[in-house]
Structure formats: structure tokens, C-alpha cells
Short mmCIF file of C-alpha atoms and ligand atoms in Angstrom, two decimals:
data_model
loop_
_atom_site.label_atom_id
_atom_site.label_comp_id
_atom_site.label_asym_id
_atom_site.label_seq_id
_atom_site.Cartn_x
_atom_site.Cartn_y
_atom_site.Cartn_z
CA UNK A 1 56.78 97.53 105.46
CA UNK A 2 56.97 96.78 101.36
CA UNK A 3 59.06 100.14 101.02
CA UNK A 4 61.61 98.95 104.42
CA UNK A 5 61.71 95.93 102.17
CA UNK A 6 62.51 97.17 98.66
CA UNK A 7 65.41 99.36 100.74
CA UNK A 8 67.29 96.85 102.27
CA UNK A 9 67.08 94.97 99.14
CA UNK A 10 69.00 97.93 97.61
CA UNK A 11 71.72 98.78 100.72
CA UNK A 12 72.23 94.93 99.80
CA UNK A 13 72.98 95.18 96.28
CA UNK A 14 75.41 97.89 96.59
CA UNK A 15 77.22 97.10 99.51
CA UNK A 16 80.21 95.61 97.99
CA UNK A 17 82.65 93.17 99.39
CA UNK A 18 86.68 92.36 99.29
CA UNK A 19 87.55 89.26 98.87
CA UNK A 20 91.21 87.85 100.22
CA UNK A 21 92.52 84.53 98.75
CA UNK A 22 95.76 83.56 101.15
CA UNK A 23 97.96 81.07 99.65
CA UNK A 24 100.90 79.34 101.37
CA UNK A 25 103.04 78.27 99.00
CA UNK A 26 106.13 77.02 100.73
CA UNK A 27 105.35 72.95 100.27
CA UNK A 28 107.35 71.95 103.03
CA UNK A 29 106.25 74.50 105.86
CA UNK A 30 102.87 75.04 107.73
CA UNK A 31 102.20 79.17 108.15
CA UNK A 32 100.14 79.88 111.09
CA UNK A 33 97.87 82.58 109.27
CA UNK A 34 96.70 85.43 111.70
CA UNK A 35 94.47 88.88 110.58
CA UNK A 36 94.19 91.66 112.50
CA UNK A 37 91.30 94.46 111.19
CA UNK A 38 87.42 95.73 110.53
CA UNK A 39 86.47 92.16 110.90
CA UNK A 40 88.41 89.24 111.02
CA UNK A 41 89.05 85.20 111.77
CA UNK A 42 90.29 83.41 114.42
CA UNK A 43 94.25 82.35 113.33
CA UNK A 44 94.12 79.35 111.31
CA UNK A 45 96.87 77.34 109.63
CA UNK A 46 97.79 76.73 105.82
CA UNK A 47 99.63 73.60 104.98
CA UNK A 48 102.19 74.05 102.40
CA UNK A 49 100.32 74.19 99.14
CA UNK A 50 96.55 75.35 100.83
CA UNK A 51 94.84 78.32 100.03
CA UNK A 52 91.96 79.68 101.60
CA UNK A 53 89.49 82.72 100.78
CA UNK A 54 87.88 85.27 103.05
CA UNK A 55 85.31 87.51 102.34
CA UNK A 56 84.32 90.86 104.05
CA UNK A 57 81.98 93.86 103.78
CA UNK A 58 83.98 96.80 102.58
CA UNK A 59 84.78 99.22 104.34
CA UNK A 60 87.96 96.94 105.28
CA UNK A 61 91.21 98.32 107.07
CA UNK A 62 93.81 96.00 108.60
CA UNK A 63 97.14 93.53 108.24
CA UNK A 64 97.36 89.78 107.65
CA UNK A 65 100.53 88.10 109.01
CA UNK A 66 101.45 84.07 109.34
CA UNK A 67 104.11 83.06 111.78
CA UNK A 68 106.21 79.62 110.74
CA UNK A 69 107.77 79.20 114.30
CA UNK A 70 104.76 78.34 116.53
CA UNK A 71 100.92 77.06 115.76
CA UNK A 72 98.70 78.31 117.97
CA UNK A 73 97.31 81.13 120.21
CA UNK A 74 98.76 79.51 123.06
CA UNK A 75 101.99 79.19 121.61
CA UNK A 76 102.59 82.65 119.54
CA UNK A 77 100.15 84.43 121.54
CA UNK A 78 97.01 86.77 120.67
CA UNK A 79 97.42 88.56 117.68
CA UNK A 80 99.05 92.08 118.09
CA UNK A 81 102.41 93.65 117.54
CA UNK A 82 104.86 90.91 117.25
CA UNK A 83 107.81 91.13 114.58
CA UNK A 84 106.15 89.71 111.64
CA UNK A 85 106.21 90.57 108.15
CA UNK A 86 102.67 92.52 107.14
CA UNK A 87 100.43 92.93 104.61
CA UNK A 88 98.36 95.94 105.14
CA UNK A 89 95.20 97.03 103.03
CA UNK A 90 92.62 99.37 103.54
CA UNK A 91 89.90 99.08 100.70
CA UNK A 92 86.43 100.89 100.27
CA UNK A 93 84.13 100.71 97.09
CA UNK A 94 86.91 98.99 95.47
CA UNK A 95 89.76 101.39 95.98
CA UNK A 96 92.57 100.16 97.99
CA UNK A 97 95.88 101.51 99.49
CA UNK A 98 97.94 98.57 100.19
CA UNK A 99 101.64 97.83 101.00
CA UNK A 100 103.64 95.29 102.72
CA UNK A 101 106.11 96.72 106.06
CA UNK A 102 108.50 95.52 107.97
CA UNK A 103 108.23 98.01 110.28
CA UNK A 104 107.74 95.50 112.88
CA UNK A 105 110.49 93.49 111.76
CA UNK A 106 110.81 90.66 108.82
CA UNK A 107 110.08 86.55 109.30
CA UNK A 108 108.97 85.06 106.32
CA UNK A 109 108.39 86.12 102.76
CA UNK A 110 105.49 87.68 101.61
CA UNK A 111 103.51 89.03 98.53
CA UNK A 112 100.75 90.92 97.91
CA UNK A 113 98.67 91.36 94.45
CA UNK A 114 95.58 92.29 93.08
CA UNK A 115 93.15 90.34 90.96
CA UNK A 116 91.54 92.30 87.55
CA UNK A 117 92.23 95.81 89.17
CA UNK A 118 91.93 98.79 87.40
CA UNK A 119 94.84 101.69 87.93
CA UNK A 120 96.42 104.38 86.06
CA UNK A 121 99.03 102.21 84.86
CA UNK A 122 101.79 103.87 87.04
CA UNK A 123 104.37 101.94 88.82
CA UNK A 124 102.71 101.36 92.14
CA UNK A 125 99.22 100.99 90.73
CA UNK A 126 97.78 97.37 91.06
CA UNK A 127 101.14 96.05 91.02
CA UNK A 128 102.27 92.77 93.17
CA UNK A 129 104.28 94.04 95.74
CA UNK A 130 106.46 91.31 97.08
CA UNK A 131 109.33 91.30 100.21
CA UNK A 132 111.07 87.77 98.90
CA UNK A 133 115.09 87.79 100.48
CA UNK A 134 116.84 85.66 102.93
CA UNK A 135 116.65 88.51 105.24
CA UNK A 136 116.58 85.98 108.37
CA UNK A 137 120.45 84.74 107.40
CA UNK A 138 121.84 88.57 106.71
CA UNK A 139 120.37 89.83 110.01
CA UNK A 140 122.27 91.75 111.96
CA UNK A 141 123.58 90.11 114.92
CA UNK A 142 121.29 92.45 117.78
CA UNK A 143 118.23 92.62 116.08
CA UNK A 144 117.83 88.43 115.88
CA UNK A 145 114.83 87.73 117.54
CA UNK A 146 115.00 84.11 118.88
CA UNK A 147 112.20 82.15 120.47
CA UNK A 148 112.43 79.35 123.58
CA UNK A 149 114.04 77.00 121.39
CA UNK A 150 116.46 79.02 120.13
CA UNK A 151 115.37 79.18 116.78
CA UNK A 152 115.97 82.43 114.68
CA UNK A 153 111.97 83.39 114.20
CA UNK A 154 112.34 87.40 113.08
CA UNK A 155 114.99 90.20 112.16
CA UNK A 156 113.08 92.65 114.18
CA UNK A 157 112.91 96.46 113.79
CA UNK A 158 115.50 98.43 115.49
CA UNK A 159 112.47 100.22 117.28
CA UNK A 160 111.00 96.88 118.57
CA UNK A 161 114.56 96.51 120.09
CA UNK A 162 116.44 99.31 121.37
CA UNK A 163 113.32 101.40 121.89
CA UNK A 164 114.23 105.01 121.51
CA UNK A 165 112.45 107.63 120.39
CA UNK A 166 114.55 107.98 117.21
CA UNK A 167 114.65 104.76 115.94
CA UNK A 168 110.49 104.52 116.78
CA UNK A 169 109.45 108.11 115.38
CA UNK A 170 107.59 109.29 118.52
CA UNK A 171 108.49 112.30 120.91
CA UNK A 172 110.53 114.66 119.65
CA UNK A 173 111.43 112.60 116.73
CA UNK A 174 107.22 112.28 115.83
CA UNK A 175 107.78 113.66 112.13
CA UNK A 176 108.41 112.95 109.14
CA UNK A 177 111.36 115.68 109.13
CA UNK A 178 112.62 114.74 112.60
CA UNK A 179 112.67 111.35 112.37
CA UNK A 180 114.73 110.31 108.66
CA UNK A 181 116.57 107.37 109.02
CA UNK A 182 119.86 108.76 107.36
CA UNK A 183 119.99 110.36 111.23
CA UNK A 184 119.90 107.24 113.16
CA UNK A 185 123.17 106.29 114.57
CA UNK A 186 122.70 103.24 112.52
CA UNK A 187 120.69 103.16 109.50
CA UNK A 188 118.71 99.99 109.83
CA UNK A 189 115.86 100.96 108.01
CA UNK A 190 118.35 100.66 105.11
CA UNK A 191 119.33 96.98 105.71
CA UNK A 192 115.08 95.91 105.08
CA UNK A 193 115.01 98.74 102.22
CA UNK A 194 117.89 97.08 100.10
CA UNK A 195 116.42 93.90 100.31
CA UNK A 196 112.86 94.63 100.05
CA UNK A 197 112.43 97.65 98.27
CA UNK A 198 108.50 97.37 98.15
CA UNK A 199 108.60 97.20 101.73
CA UNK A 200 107.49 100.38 104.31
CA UNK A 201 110.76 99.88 106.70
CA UNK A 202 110.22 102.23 109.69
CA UNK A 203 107.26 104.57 110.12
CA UNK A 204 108.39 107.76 107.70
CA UNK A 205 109.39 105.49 104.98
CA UNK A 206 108.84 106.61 101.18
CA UNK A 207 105.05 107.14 100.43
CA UNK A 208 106.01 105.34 97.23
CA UNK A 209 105.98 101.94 98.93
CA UNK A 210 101.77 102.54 98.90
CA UNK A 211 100.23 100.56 96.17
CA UNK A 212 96.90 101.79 95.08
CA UNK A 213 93.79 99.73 92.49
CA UNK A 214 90.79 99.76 92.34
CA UNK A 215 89.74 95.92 92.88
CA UNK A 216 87.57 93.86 95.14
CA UNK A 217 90.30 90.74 94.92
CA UNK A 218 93.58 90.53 97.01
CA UNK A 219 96.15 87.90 96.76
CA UNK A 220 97.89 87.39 99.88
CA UNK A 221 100.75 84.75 99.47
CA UNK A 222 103.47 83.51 101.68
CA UNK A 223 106.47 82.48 99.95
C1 NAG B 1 112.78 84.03 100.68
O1 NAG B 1 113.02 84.34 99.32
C2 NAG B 1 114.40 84.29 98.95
C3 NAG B 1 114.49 84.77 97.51
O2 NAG B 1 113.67 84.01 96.67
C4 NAG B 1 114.95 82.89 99.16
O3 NAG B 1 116.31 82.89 98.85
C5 NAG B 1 114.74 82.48 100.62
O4 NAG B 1 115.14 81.16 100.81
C6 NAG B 1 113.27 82.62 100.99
N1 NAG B 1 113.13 82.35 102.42
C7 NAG B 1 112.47 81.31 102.87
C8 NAG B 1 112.44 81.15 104.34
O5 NAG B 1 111.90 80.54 102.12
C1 NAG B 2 119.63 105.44 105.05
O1 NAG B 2 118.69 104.64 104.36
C2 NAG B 2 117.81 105.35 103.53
C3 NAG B 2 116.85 104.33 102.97
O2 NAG B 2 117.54 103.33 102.27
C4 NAG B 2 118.60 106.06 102.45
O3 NAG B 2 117.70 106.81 101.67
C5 NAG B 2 119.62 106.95 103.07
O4 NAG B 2 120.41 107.53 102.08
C6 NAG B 2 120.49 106.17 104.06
N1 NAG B 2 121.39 107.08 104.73
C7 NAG B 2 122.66 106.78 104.97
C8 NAG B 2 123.42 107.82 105.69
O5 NAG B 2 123.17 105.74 104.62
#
């Protein structure tokens, strides 16, 4: 029983944890806040100029998202694949691989940063990585996503809206080689990747958009 004890006691004091601060810091607009991974909240909303802080066991995989055009479950629906801009992390003892993508599409601005990381220094090592444009006013025309009231809510991906197997990188376009979007008969991926360089833009994008550090504090901040 005393030796059971003294072991959890040290499982406890190694098992680390990642903390995520999420900051909306558009003053004049609510973001309705939504995570999707290892272990999450129920969506919440951030008044402009709150902040909030989660805090989960590592191992933690998964995307945080916030959606300006509707306030509720009921409203934007449950949280899955909707045309949002992402922040994706996955972070264990520490290390993390994170990146933003607009693979599903872009609808608000979004950074991503670490707090006191350690890295190598290189370019994509602890750095903020940040998808800040007025991509919503440059969209083209057929990949406007509006909602009931007819309010412009996302630029989606071309995937999400023509649906083919070359603009979504499955079937016989499943690689990396058979699915480059220089091929597509128009390259959208392009359009995000110009304006948000940091950004993953459709599924085979550069492997340089992955950040990597080795910290147990994310910044996740809607701009
Ligand atoms: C996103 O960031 C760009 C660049 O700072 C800015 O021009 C644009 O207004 C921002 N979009 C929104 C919805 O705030
Ligand atoms: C398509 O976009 C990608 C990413 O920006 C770029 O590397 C490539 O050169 C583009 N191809 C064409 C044909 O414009």
C-alpha cells in the first residue's frame, strides 16, 4: 500500500502538462472559441479583449478554432469540419509540432506562439506563426461561403467546394507526388499561400509550414 503510494506520487510529478492561453483580441467582436482533440471543453465565447487558459495532460493532439458568425452549438453546430481557420498542435514531454491551415478554408485571423520555448534557433523553431490578411474581401467569387443571413462567414477550400479528388488529395491523387497544386486546373492553394505564408493550404503543402519547440505554453490568439 505505502509503495502504490510513493508511485503514484511519482507518475504525478512527472506527468507534465500544456497549458493554452486563448486570447481574443479583436475589441469589437465576440469569437465563439471551439477545440477539437485528446481532451477538450465545451465551445465557449471570448469577448473582445478576454483571455482564457486551459490546461491538459500531455500527451495532447488536436485544433482550436473560433467562429465570429454564430454563438452557439445550436447555431454553428457541433464541432467538426467546418471552414474555419485552425490552429493545430500536437505536444508530448514538451515537444510540439504546431502550425496553423487553412486547409479547411480561412474566416478570421489567427496566431499561434509559444511561451519560453527552447528550439534550435532555425526559422520555424518556436516562432509565432500568424495567418493575419483580409482574405474574406479577396476571395474568390465560388469559394465564398455564406451563411442564412447572407453574411460572408469563410473563403473555403476548393476541396470543401468542388469536391474532387484532385483538389482533396484522395484516390488517385492520395500523394504527395500526385496531388501538387501547380496541377490543379486552378491553383487555389496559391491564393491562401500568398497571403498566409505560415499557413498549411491544402493537404501536401510545404512541410516547412510545421513549427516545432520544445515548451509547455501555447498562445492561441484571434486577431
Ligand atoms: C486581418 O488582418 C489584416 C491584416 O492585419 C487586416 O487588414 C484585416 O482587417 C483583419 N481581418 C479582420 C476581420 O479583422
Ligand atoms: C501553385 O501554387 C504553389 C504554392 O504557392 C506554387 O508553388 C506553384 O508554383 C503554383 N503553380 C502555378 C502553376 O502557379
Amino acid at each position: 500500500m505505502f509503495v502504490n503510494f510513493a508511485l503514484l506520487l511519482t507518475l504525478l510529478s512527472t506527468a507534465s502538462a500544456v497549458e493554452f492561453q486563448i486570447i481574443n483580441n479583436s475589441p469589437a467582436t465576440p469569437v465563439f472559441v471551439q477545440l477539437l482533440g485528446t481532451q477538450y471543453p465545451d465551445p465557449f465565447v471570448l469577448q473582445g479583449g478576454q483571455q482564457t487558459t486551459l490546461t491538459y495532460d500531455e500527451p495532447w493532439s488536436g485544433r482550436i478554432w473560433g467562429r465570429v458568425d454564430c454563438y452557439s452549438v445550436e447555431e454553428c453546430g457541433a464541432a467538426g469540419p467546418i471552414p474555419a481557420s485552425l490552429a493545430e498542435i500536437t505536444v508530448g514531454d514538451g515537444m510540439a509540432f504546431y502550425d496553423l491551415s487553412l486547409v479547411d478554408g480561412f474566416n478570421i485571423n489567427l496566431s499561434m506562439e509559444p511561451v519560453d520555448g527552447h528550439g534550435d534557433g532555425g526559422p520555424y523553431s518556436c516562432q509565432k506563426s500568424e495567418c493575419a490578411y483580409p482574405i474574406l474581401d479577396d476571395c474568390p467569387e465560388e469559394l465564398k461561403l455564406y451563411n442564412a443571413e447572407h453574411e460572408l462567414v469563410s473563403c473555403q477550400a476548393a476541396c470543401n467546394v468542388f469536391q474532387t479528388d484532385l483538389y482533396c488529395c484522395r484516390g488517385e491523387h492520395s500523394t504527395p507526388d500526385t496531388c501538387k497544386s501547380s496541377d490543379w486546373p486552378v491553383n487555389y492553394s496559391s491564393f491562401f499561400k500568398e497571403r498566409c505564408p505560415d499557413a498549411y493550404c491544402y493537404a501536401y503543402d510545404d512541410q516547412q509550414s510545421t513549427f516545432t519547440c520544445d515548451s509547455n505554453r501555447y498562445v492561441v490568439t484571434f486577431l
